[in-house]
Short mmCIF file of N, CA and C in Angstrom, two decimals:
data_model
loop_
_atom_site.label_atom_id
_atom_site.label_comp_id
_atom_site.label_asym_id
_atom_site.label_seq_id
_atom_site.Cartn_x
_atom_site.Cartn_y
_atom_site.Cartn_z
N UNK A 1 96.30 83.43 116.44
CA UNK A 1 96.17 83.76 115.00
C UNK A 1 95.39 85.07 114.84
N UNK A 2 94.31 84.94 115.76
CA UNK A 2 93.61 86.53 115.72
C UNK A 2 94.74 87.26 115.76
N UNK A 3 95.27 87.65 116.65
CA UNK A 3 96.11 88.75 116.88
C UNK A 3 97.58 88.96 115.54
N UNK A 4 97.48 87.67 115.39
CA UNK A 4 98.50 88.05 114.09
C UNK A 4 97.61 88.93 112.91
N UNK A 5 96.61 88.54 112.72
CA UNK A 5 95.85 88.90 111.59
C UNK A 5 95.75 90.89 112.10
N UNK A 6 95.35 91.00 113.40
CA UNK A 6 95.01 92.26 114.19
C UNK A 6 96.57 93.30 113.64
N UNK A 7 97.79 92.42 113.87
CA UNK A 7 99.13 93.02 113.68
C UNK A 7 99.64 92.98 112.45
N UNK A 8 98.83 91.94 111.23
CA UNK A 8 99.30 92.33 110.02
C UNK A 8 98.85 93.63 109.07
N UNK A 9 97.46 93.78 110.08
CA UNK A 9 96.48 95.11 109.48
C UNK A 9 96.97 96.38 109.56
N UNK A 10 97.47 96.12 111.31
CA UNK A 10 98.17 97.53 111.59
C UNK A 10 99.72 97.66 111.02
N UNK A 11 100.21 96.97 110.72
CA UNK A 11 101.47 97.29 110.01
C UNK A 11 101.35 97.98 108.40
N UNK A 12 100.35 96.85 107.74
CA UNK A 12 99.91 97.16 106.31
C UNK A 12 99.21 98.69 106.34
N UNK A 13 98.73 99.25 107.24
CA UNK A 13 98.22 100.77 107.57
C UNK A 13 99.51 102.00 107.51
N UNK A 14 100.07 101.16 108.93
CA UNK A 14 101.87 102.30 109.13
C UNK A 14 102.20 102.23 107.33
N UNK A 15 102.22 100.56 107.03
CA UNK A 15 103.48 101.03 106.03
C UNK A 15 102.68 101.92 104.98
N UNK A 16 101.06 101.41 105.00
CA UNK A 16 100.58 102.51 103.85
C UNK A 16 99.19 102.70 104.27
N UNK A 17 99.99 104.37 104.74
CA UNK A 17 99.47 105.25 105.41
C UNK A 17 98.47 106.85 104.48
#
């Protein structure tokens, strides 16, 4: 679950950047 939370952050960043 950590790591999902780690990969929802970095996506929500890419998509808004």
């Amino acid at each position: 679950m950590v790591l999902n939370v780690v990969l929802a952050g970095d996506f929500d960043c890419v998509r808004r950047p």
